[in-house]
mmCIF file of C-alpha atoms in Angstrom:
data_model
loop_
_atom_site.group_PDB
_atom_site.id
_atom_site.type_symbol
_atom_site.label_atom_id
_atom_site.label_comp_id
_atom_site.label_asym_id
_atom_site.label_seq_id
_atom_site.Cartn_x
_atom_site.Cartn_y
_atom_site.Cartn_z
ATOM 1 C CA MET A 1 -67.130 50.661 16.571
ATOM 2 C CA ILE A 2 -64.275 48.549 18.356
ATOM 3 C CA GLU A 3 -61.455 48.943 16.261
ATOM 4 C CA ASP A 4 -58.136 47.584 18.457
ATOM 5 C CA PHE A 5 -58.347 44.380 19.130
ATOM 6 C CA VAL A 6 -56.668 40.747 19.061
ATOM 7 C CA VAL A 7 -57.897 37.927 16.608
ATOM 8 C CA PHE A 8 -56.004 34.202 17.939
ATOM 9 C CA ASP A 9 -56.911 30.995 16.225
ATOM 10 C CA PHE A 10 -55.932 27.557 17.822
ATOM 11 C CA GLU A 11 -55.606 24.095 15.958
ATOM 12 C CA THR A 12 -55.452 21.426 18.547
ATOM 13 C CA ALA A 13 -53.791 17.991 18.404
ATOM 14 C CA ARG A 14 -56.527 15.926 20.472
ATOM 15 C CA GLY A 15 -59.807 17.895 22.276
ATOM 16 C CA LYS A 16 -58.328 20.550 23.762
ATOM 17 C CA ASN A 17 -54.619 20.328 23.655
ATOM 18 C CA PRO A 18 -53.210 23.088 21.411
ATOM 19 C CA CYS A 19 -50.593 21.905 19.018
ATOM 20 C CA SER A 20 -50.545 25.724 16.851
ATOM 21 C CA LEU A 21 -51.465 29.428 17.365
ATOM 22 C CA GLY A 22 -51.762 32.376 15.412
ATOM 23 C CA MET A 23 -52.578 35.959 16.779
ATOM 24 C CA VAL A 24 -53.182 39.020 14.510
ATOM 25 C CA GLU A 25 -53.190 42.700 16.833
ATOM 26 C CA TYR A 26 -55.731 45.490 15.054
ATOM 27 C CA LYS A 27 -54.618 48.922 16.172
ATOM 28 C CA ASN A 28 -57.163 52.145 14.258
ATOM 29 C CA GLY A 29 -58.805 48.752 12.644
ATOM 30 C CA LYS A 30 -55.861 48.143 11.193
ATOM 31 C CA LYS A 31 -53.021 45.452 11.196
ATOM 32 C CA TYR A 32 -50.322 46.034 13.936
ATOM 33 C CA ARG A 33 -48.726 42.806 14.897
ATOM 34 C CA GLU A 34 -48.716 39.177 14.403
ATOM 35 C CA PHE A 35 -47.918 36.199 16.306
ATOM 36 C CA TYR A 36 -47.354 32.165 15.698
ATOM 37 C CA GLU A 37 -45.736 29.716 16.873
ATOM 38 C CA LEU A 38 -46.272 25.312 16.641
ATOM 39 C CA ILE A 39 -46.843 24.316 20.273
ATOM 40 C CA ASN A 40 -46.248 20.865 21.785
ATOM 41 C CA PRO A 41 -48.720 19.842 23.606
ATOM 42 C CA GLU A 42 -47.357 17.502 25.509
ATOM 43 C CA VAL A 43 -49.380 14.286 24.159
ATOM 44 C CA ALA A 44 -48.386 11.951 22.141
ATOM 45 C CA TYR A 45 -51.946 10.851 19.798
ATOM 46 C CA PHE A 46 -52.696 13.303 17.670
ATOM 47 C CA ASN A 47 -56.520 12.425 16.035
ATOM 48 C CA PRO A 48 -55.968 11.613 12.617
ATOM 49 C CA PHE A 49 -59.564 14.222 11.614
ATOM 50 C CA ALA A 50 -57.538 17.549 13.483
ATOM 51 C CA ILE A 51 -54.344 16.053 11.213
ATOM 52 C CA GLN A 52 -56.396 16.057 8.136
ATOM 53 C CA ILE A 53 -57.946 18.999 8.427
ATOM 54 C CA HIS A 54 -54.728 21.248 9.436
ATOM 55 C CA GLY A 55 -51.902 18.852 8.689
ATOM 56 C CA ILE A 56 -49.635 19.178 12.405
ATOM 57 C CA THR A 57 -48.415 15.903 13.306
ATOM 58 C CA TYR A 58 -46.153 14.728 16.267
ATOM 59 C CA GLU A 59 -43.650 15.163 14.650
ATOM 60 C CA ASP A 60 -43.968 18.644 13.724
ATOM 61 C CA VAL A 61 -44.230 19.623 17.426
ATOM 62 C CA GLN A 62 -42.032 17.034 19.347
ATOM 63 C CA HIS A 63 -38.922 19.806 19.832
ATOM 64 C CA GLU A 64 -40.702 22.902 19.961
ATOM 65 C CA ARG A 65 -41.627 24.282 22.802
ATOM 66 C CA ASN A 66 -44.662 24.304 25.124
ATOM 67 C CA PHE A 67 -47.552 26.094 26.031
ATOM 68 C CA SER A 68 -46.202 27.552 28.968
ATOM 69 C CA GLU A 69 -42.320 28.495 28.120
ATOM 70 C CA LEU A 70 -44.781 30.200 24.982
ATOM 71 C CA TRP A 71 -46.447 32.048 27.762
ATOM 72 C CA ASP A 72 -44.927 35.279 27.934
ATOM 73 C CA ALA A 73 -44.429 35.961 24.318
ATOM 74 C CA MET A 74 -48.520 34.926 24.507
ATOM 75 C CA LEU A 75 -49.819 37.349 27.389
ATOM 76 C CA PRO A 76 -48.924 40.628 25.754
ATOM 77 C CA PHE A 77 -50.925 39.619 23.611
ATOM 78 C CA ILE A 78 -54.056 38.808 25.641
ATOM 79 C CA GLU A 79 -53.821 41.186 28.708
ATOM 80 C CA GLY A 80 -56.709 43.210 28.735
ATOM 81 C CA LYS A 81 -57.305 43.226 25.108
ATOM 82 C CA THR A 82 -60.389 42.716 23.416
ATOM 83 C CA LEU A 83 -60.225 38.691 22.202
ATOM 84 C CA VAL A 84 -61.499 37.991 19.196
ATOM 85 C CA ALA A 85 -62.231 34.836 17.578
ATOM 86 C CA HIS A 86 -64.825 32.347 14.847
ATOM 87 C CA ASN A 87 -66.683 29.726 17.570
ATOM 88 C CA ALA A 88 -64.846 31.906 20.407
ATOM 89 C CA LYS A 89 -66.487 29.443 22.129
ATOM 90 C CA PHE A 90 -63.609 26.664 21.454
ATOM 91 C CA ASP A 91 -61.254 28.724 21.810
ATOM 92 C CA ASN A 92 -61.549 30.004 24.894
ATOM 93 C CA ALA A 93 -62.332 27.075 26.604
ATOM 94 C CA VAL A 94 -58.941 25.994 24.394
ATOM 95 C CA LEU A 95 -57.102 28.987 26.404
ATOM 96 C CA LEU A 96 -58.804 28.708 29.813
ATOM 97 C CA TYR A 97 -57.386 24.226 30.019
ATOM 98 C CA SER A 98 -53.983 25.431 28.781
ATOM 99 C CA LEU A 99 -53.781 28.081 31.225
ATOM 100 C CA GLN A 100 -55.246 25.114 33.716
ATOM 101 C CA ARG A 101 -52.599 22.760 33.325
ATOM 102 C CA TYR A 102 -49.790 25.252 33.666
ATOM 103 C CA GLY A 103 -51.076 26.729 37.157
ATOM 104 C CA ILE A 104 -50.975 29.635 34.773
ATOM 105 C CA ASP A 105 -53.588 32.521 35.844
ATOM 106 C CA VAL A 106 -56.192 33.625 34.444
ATOM 107 C CA PRO A 107 -55.352 37.656 32.399
ATOM 108 C CA PRO A 108 -58.127 39.615 31.977
ATOM 109 C CA TYR A 109 -58.991 39.907 28.520
ATOM 110 C CA ALA A 110 -62.905 40.766 26.593
ATOM 111 C CA SER A 111 -64.138 38.509 23.955
ATOM 112 C CA PHE A 112 -66.008 38.619 21.154
ATOM 113 C CA CYS A 113 -66.848 35.590 18.297
ATOM 114 C CA THR A 114 -67.229 36.263 15.170
ATOM 115 C CA LEU A 115 -69.461 33.549 14.789
ATOM 116 C CA GLN A 116 -72.618 34.606 16.575
ATOM 117 C CA ARG A 117 -72.145 38.267 15.156
ATOM 118 C CA ALA A 118 -72.479 36.762 11.568
ATOM 119 C CA ARG A 119 -75.544 34.683 13.374
ATOM 120 C CA ARG A 120 -77.161 38.086 14.481
ATOM 121 C CA LEU A 121 -75.852 40.310 12.034
ATOM 122 C CA VAL A 122 -76.993 38.295 7.840
ATOM 123 C CA ALA A 123 -78.270 35.281 7.108
ATOM 124 C CA LEU A 124 -76.428 32.981 4.658
ATOM 125 C CA PRO A 125 -76.500 29.352 4.380
ATOM 126 C CA SER A 126 -73.208 28.566 6.185
ATOM 127 C CA TYR A 127 -71.070 30.846 8.470
ATOM 128 C CA LYS A 128 -68.276 29.212 8.720
ATOM 129 C CA LEU A 129 -65.076 31.048 8.384
ATOM 130 C CA SER A 130 -64.550 30.117 5.126
ATOM 131 C CA SER A 131 -68.108 31.036 3.976
ATOM 132 C CA LEU A 132 -68.430 33.959 5.477
ATOM 133 C CA ALA A 133 -64.874 35.024 3.690
ATOM 134 C CA ASN A 134 -66.278 33.785 0.436
ATOM 135 C CA PHE A 135 -69.510 35.960 1.467
ATOM 136 C CA PHE A 136 -67.098 39.357 2.212
ATOM 137 C CA GLU A 137 -64.839 38.829 -0.286
ATOM 138 C CA VAL A 138 -61.836 38.272 2.395
ATOM 139 C CA PRO A 139 -59.302 36.750 0.628
ATOM 140 C CA GLN A 140 -58.046 33.653 2.539
ATOM 141 C CA LEU A 141 -55.046 31.992 1.376
ATOM 142 C CA ARG A 142 -54.682 28.703 3.305
ATOM 143 C CA HIS A 143 -58.125 27.501 6.329
ATOM 144 C CA HIS A 144 -56.809 26.204 8.862
ATOM 145 C CA ASN A 145 -53.578 27.798 9.341
ATOM 146 C CA ALA A 146 -53.835 29.367 12.579
ATOM 147 C CA LEU A 147 -52.226 32.762 11.350
ATOM 148 C CA GLU A 148 -53.883 32.574 8.306
ATOM 149 C CA ASP A 149 -57.197 32.165 9.741
ATOM 150 C CA ALA A 150 -56.866 34.342 12.549
ATOM 151 C CA PHE A 151 -56.226 37.220 10.005
ATOM 152 C CA VAL A 152 -59.462 35.966 8.165
ATOM 153 C CA CYS A 153 -60.764 36.442 11.008
ATOM 154 C CA GLY A 154 -60.020 39.815 11.905
ATOM 155 C CA GLU A 155 -61.258 41.410 8.471
ATOM 156 C CA LEU A 156 -64.683 39.419 8.731
ATOM 157 C CA PHE A 157 -65.398 41.096 12.272
ATOM 158 C CA LEU A 158 -64.091 44.812 11.288
ATOM 159 C CA LYS A 159 -66.796 44.382 7.952
ATOM 160 C CA LEU A 160 -69.353 42.685 10.554
ATOM 161 C CA ASN A 161 -68.770 45.926 12.506
ATOM 162 C CA ARG A 162 -69.474 47.871 10.096
ATOM 163 C CA VAL A 163 -73.148 46.380 9.301
ATOM 164 C CA GLU A 164 -73.711 46.516 12.384
ATOM 165 C CA GLU A 165 -73.039 50.355 13.315
ATOM 166 C CA GLU A 166 -74.967 51.094 9.679
ATOM 167 C CA LEU A 167 -77.494 49.153 10.918
ATOM 168 C CA LYS A 168 -77.846 50.867 13.759
ATOM 169 C CA LEU A 169 -77.792 53.978 11.971
ATOM 170 C CA GLN A 170 -80.414 52.959 9.682
ATOM 171 C CA GLU A 171 -82.682 51.971 12.325
ATOM 172 C CA GLU A 172 -82.109 55.453 14.180
ATOM 173 C CA HIS A 173 -82.338 57.304 11.288
ATOM 174 C CA GLY A 174 -84.349 55.379 8.627
ATOM 175 C CA MET A 175 -84.019 56.172 4.455
ATOM 176 C CA ASP A 176 -82.285 59.330 5.489
ATOM 177 C CA PHE A 177 -79.361 57.300 6.205
ATOM 178 C CA PRO A 178 -79.027 55.480 2.839
ATOM 179 C CA SER A 179 -76.778 52.454 2.945
ATOM 180 C CA ASP A 180 -75.128 51.178 -0.433
ATOM 181 C CA TYR A 181 -72.977 49.101 1.411
ATOM 182 C CA LEU A 182 -76.372 47.371 3.400
ATOM 183 C CA ASP A 183 -77.434 47.069 -0.492
ATOM 184 C CA TRP A 184 -74.749 45.224 -1.097
ATOM 185 C CA ILE A 185 -75.620 42.564 1.938
ATOM 186 C CA ALA A 186 -79.129 42.366 1.007
ATOM 187 C CA GLU A 187 -78.333 41.670 -2.685
ATOM 188 C CA LYS A 188 -75.834 38.907 -1.816
ATOM 189 C CA GLN A 189 -78.385 37.689 0.859
ATOM 190 C CA GLY A 190 -80.359 37.644 -2.251
ATOM 191 C CA GLN A 191 -78.767 35.516 -4.824
ATOM 192 C CA ASN A 192 -77.857 32.684 -2.038
ATOM 193 C CA VAL A 193 -81.171 31.901 -1.157
ATOM 194 C CA GLN A 194 -82.651 32.302 -4.658
ATOM 195 C CA ILE A 195 -79.509 30.575 -6.379
ATOM 196 C CA ARG A 196 -80.191 27.982 -3.225
ATOM 197 C CA ARG A 197 -83.710 26.820 -3.737
ATOM 198 C CA LYS A 198 -82.733 26.930 -7.819
ATOM 199 C CA ALA A 199 -79.729 24.634 -7.778
ATOM 200 C CA LEU A 200 -81.319 22.174 -4.676
ATOM 201 C CA ALA A 201 -85.186 21.985 -5.913
ATOM 202 C CA GLY A 202 -83.854 20.945 -10.017
ATOM 203 C CA CYS A 203 -84.359 17.687 -11.006
ATOM 204 C CA SER A 204 -82.638 16.563 -14.684
ATOM 205 C CA GLN A 205 -80.128 14.011 -16.560
ATOM 206 C CA LEU A 206 -78.360 17.332 -17.540
ATOM 207 C CA LEU A 207 -75.072 15.988 -15.695
ATOM 208 C CA SER A 208 -76.225 12.379 -17.150
ATOM 209 C CA GLY A 209 -72.819 10.382 -17.487
ATOM 210 C CA LEU A 210 -70.299 12.486 -16.245
ATOM 211 C CA ARG A 211 -67.989 11.960 -13.550
ATOM 212 C CA PHE A 212 -67.244 14.500 -10.400
ATOM 213 C CA VAL A 213 -65.074 14.933 -7.993
ATOM 214 C CA ILE A 214 -65.728 17.994 -5.417
ATOM 215 C CA SER A 215 -62.695 19.522 -3.501
ATOM 216 C CA GLY A 216 -62.549 22.388 -1.525
ATOM 217 C CA ASN A 217 -65.374 25.312 -0.204
ATOM 218 C CA PHE A 218 -67.834 26.769 -1.898
ATOM 219 C CA GLN A 219 -69.943 30.211 -1.286
ATOM 220 C CA HIS A 220 -73.644 28.426 -1.730
ATOM 221 C CA PHE A 221 -73.728 25.476 -0.862
ATOM 222 C CA SER A 222 -71.573 22.463 2.030
ATOM 223 C CA ARG A 223 -70.219 19.799 -0.622
ATOM 224 C CA ILE A 224 -72.910 17.337 1.042
ATOM 225 C CA GLU A 225 -75.743 19.681 -0.706
ATOM 226 C CA MET A 226 -72.754 19.895 -3.169
ATOM 227 C CA GLN A 227 -73.108 16.577 -3.782
ATOM 228 C CA LYS A 228 -76.548 16.314 -3.674
ATOM 229 C CA ILE A 229 -77.354 18.622 -6.430
ATOM 230 C CA ILE A 230 -75.089 16.508 -8.464
ATOM 231 C CA VAL A 231 -76.183 13.370 -7.948
ATOM 232 C CA GLN A 232 -80.071 14.698 -8.689
ATOM 233 C CA ASN A 233 -79.336 16.158 -11.863
ATOM 234 C CA GLY A 234 -77.663 12.669 -13.038
ATOM 235 C CA GLY A 235 -73.785 12.820 -12.099
ATOM 236 C CA ARG A 236 -72.186 10.631 -9.721
ATOM 237 C CA ILE A 237 -69.731 11.843 -7.354
ATOM 238 C CA THR A 238 -66.047 9.739 -6.886
ATOM 239 C CA GLY A 239 -64.396 10.534 -4.230
ATOM 240 C CA SER A 240 -60.901 10.905 -6.404
ATOM 241 C CA VAL A 241 -59.594 12.173 -9.649
ATOM 242 C CA SER A 242 -58.492 9.596 -12.280
ATOM 243 C CA GLY A 243 -58.362 8.741 -16.168
ATOM 244 C CA LEU A 244 -62.391 8.596 -16.048
ATOM 245 C CA THR A 245 -63.380 11.791 -13.828
ATOM 246 C CA ASN A 246 -64.670 14.099 -16.272
ATOM 247 C CA TYR A 247 -64.911 17.106 -14.221
ATOM 248 C CA LEU A 248 -63.302 18.376 -10.780
ATOM 249 C CA VAL A 249 -65.209 21.106 -9.021
ATOM 250 C CA CYS A 250 -63.247 23.907 -6.923
ATOM 251 C CA GLY A 251 -64.352 25.545 -4.583
ATOM 252 C CA SER A 252 -61.620 27.427 -2.614
ATOM 253 C CA GLN A 253 -58.739 25.273 -0.199
ATOM 254 C CA ALA A 254 -59.422 22.881 -2.781
ATOM 255 C CA GLY A 255 -57.010 19.808 -2.290
ATOM 256 C CA ASN A 256 -53.407 20.061 -4.334
ATOM 257 C CA SER A 257 -53.415 16.711 -4.759
ATOM 258 C CA LYS A 258 -56.091 15.829 -6.203
ATOM 259 C CA LEU A 259 -55.613 19.789 -8.802
ATOM 260 C CA SER A 260 -52.368 17.451 -9.710
ATOM 261 C CA LYS A 261 -54.053 14.323 -10.928
ATOM 262 C CA ALA A 262 -56.608 16.530 -12.522
ATOM 263 C CA LYS A 263 -53.605 18.384 -14.197
ATOM 264 C CA LEU A 264 -52.099 14.898 -15.310
ATOM 265 C CA ASN A 265 -55.053 12.984 -16.498
ATOM 266 C CA GLY A 266 -56.612 16.422 -18.458
ATOM 267 C CA THR A 267 -59.936 16.843 -15.934
ATOM 268 C CA LYS A 268 -61.788 19.618 -16.544
ATOM 269 C CA LEU A 269 -61.469 22.046 -14.207
ATOM 270 C CA ILE A 270 -65.110 24.026 -13.176
ATOM 271 C CA SER A 271 -66.228 26.159 -10.270
ATOM 272 C CA GLU A 272 -69.245 26.673 -8.208
ATOM 273 C CA ASN A 273 -70.806 29.046 -10.441
ATOM 274 C CA GLN A 274 -69.721 27.247 -13.786
ATOM 275 C CA LEU A 275 -71.695 23.769 -12.243
ATOM 276 C CA LEU A 276 -74.280 26.287 -11.453
ATOM 277 C CA GLU A 277 -74.655 27.895 -14.809
ATOM 278 C CA ILE A 278 -74.963 24.371 -16.464
ATOM 279 C CA LEU A 279 -77.494 23.347 -14.057
ATOM 280 C CA ILE A 280 -80.240 26.838 -14.119
ATOM 281 C CA ASP A 281 -80.313 31.000 -15.266
ATOM 282 C CA PHE A 282 -77.276 31.837 -13.071
#
């Protein structure tokens, strides 16, 4: 089981041009040290979609150091280390592009991807970092903050390590190795499948005349699926909270502006599970 590793996460201005980097090093399965820096990508144009995701603008980083100026501080976290990322293909591409851009030699390192590993080990409707964090009950405060995402990914990597290790032991020893942890995983996977099947198949007028706004990330469904469930049960989806909104359905990382407007307008806040309780025997 790998217990010494470094998790890294880039946020980018556009393409492979990094504007922030978070790294968390683990030793013996425990958080050891961390690194976080804003990075001047030396490009003036930031993709508006990227800004919407991570909130970093050109003005935030125009006076920060560029990648090459930060490299000496980054190197101890990378050289000879086992690097872990969620969708490692992307983060490795950003790293290699930046090294090539500034003429820096690529240091030796090993790479693991929690996205690929999760797809191999557990059956879930979504493998987004936020969805996996919800499933494995890893707390997350600021999704798409590079340091926070690196920490969440590190905790997820440890949990996937445990799943893989106990699966191997169970394959070797069969029922001589009962695992409460694997039983818990199997039960949660079964609950996800059953809940999804019931909710997506449902069609009623239970939500007729009600207006909903959706915000955040959800455990069982994507936001598109949440919209579908509400509409096929008679509800109406709107993009912003107003005095006409009946419910704001909140997942993790719900938008602060929508929460503030809901409070101002007296809109009722409900969770994903509370909505499902209305629609199915949950």
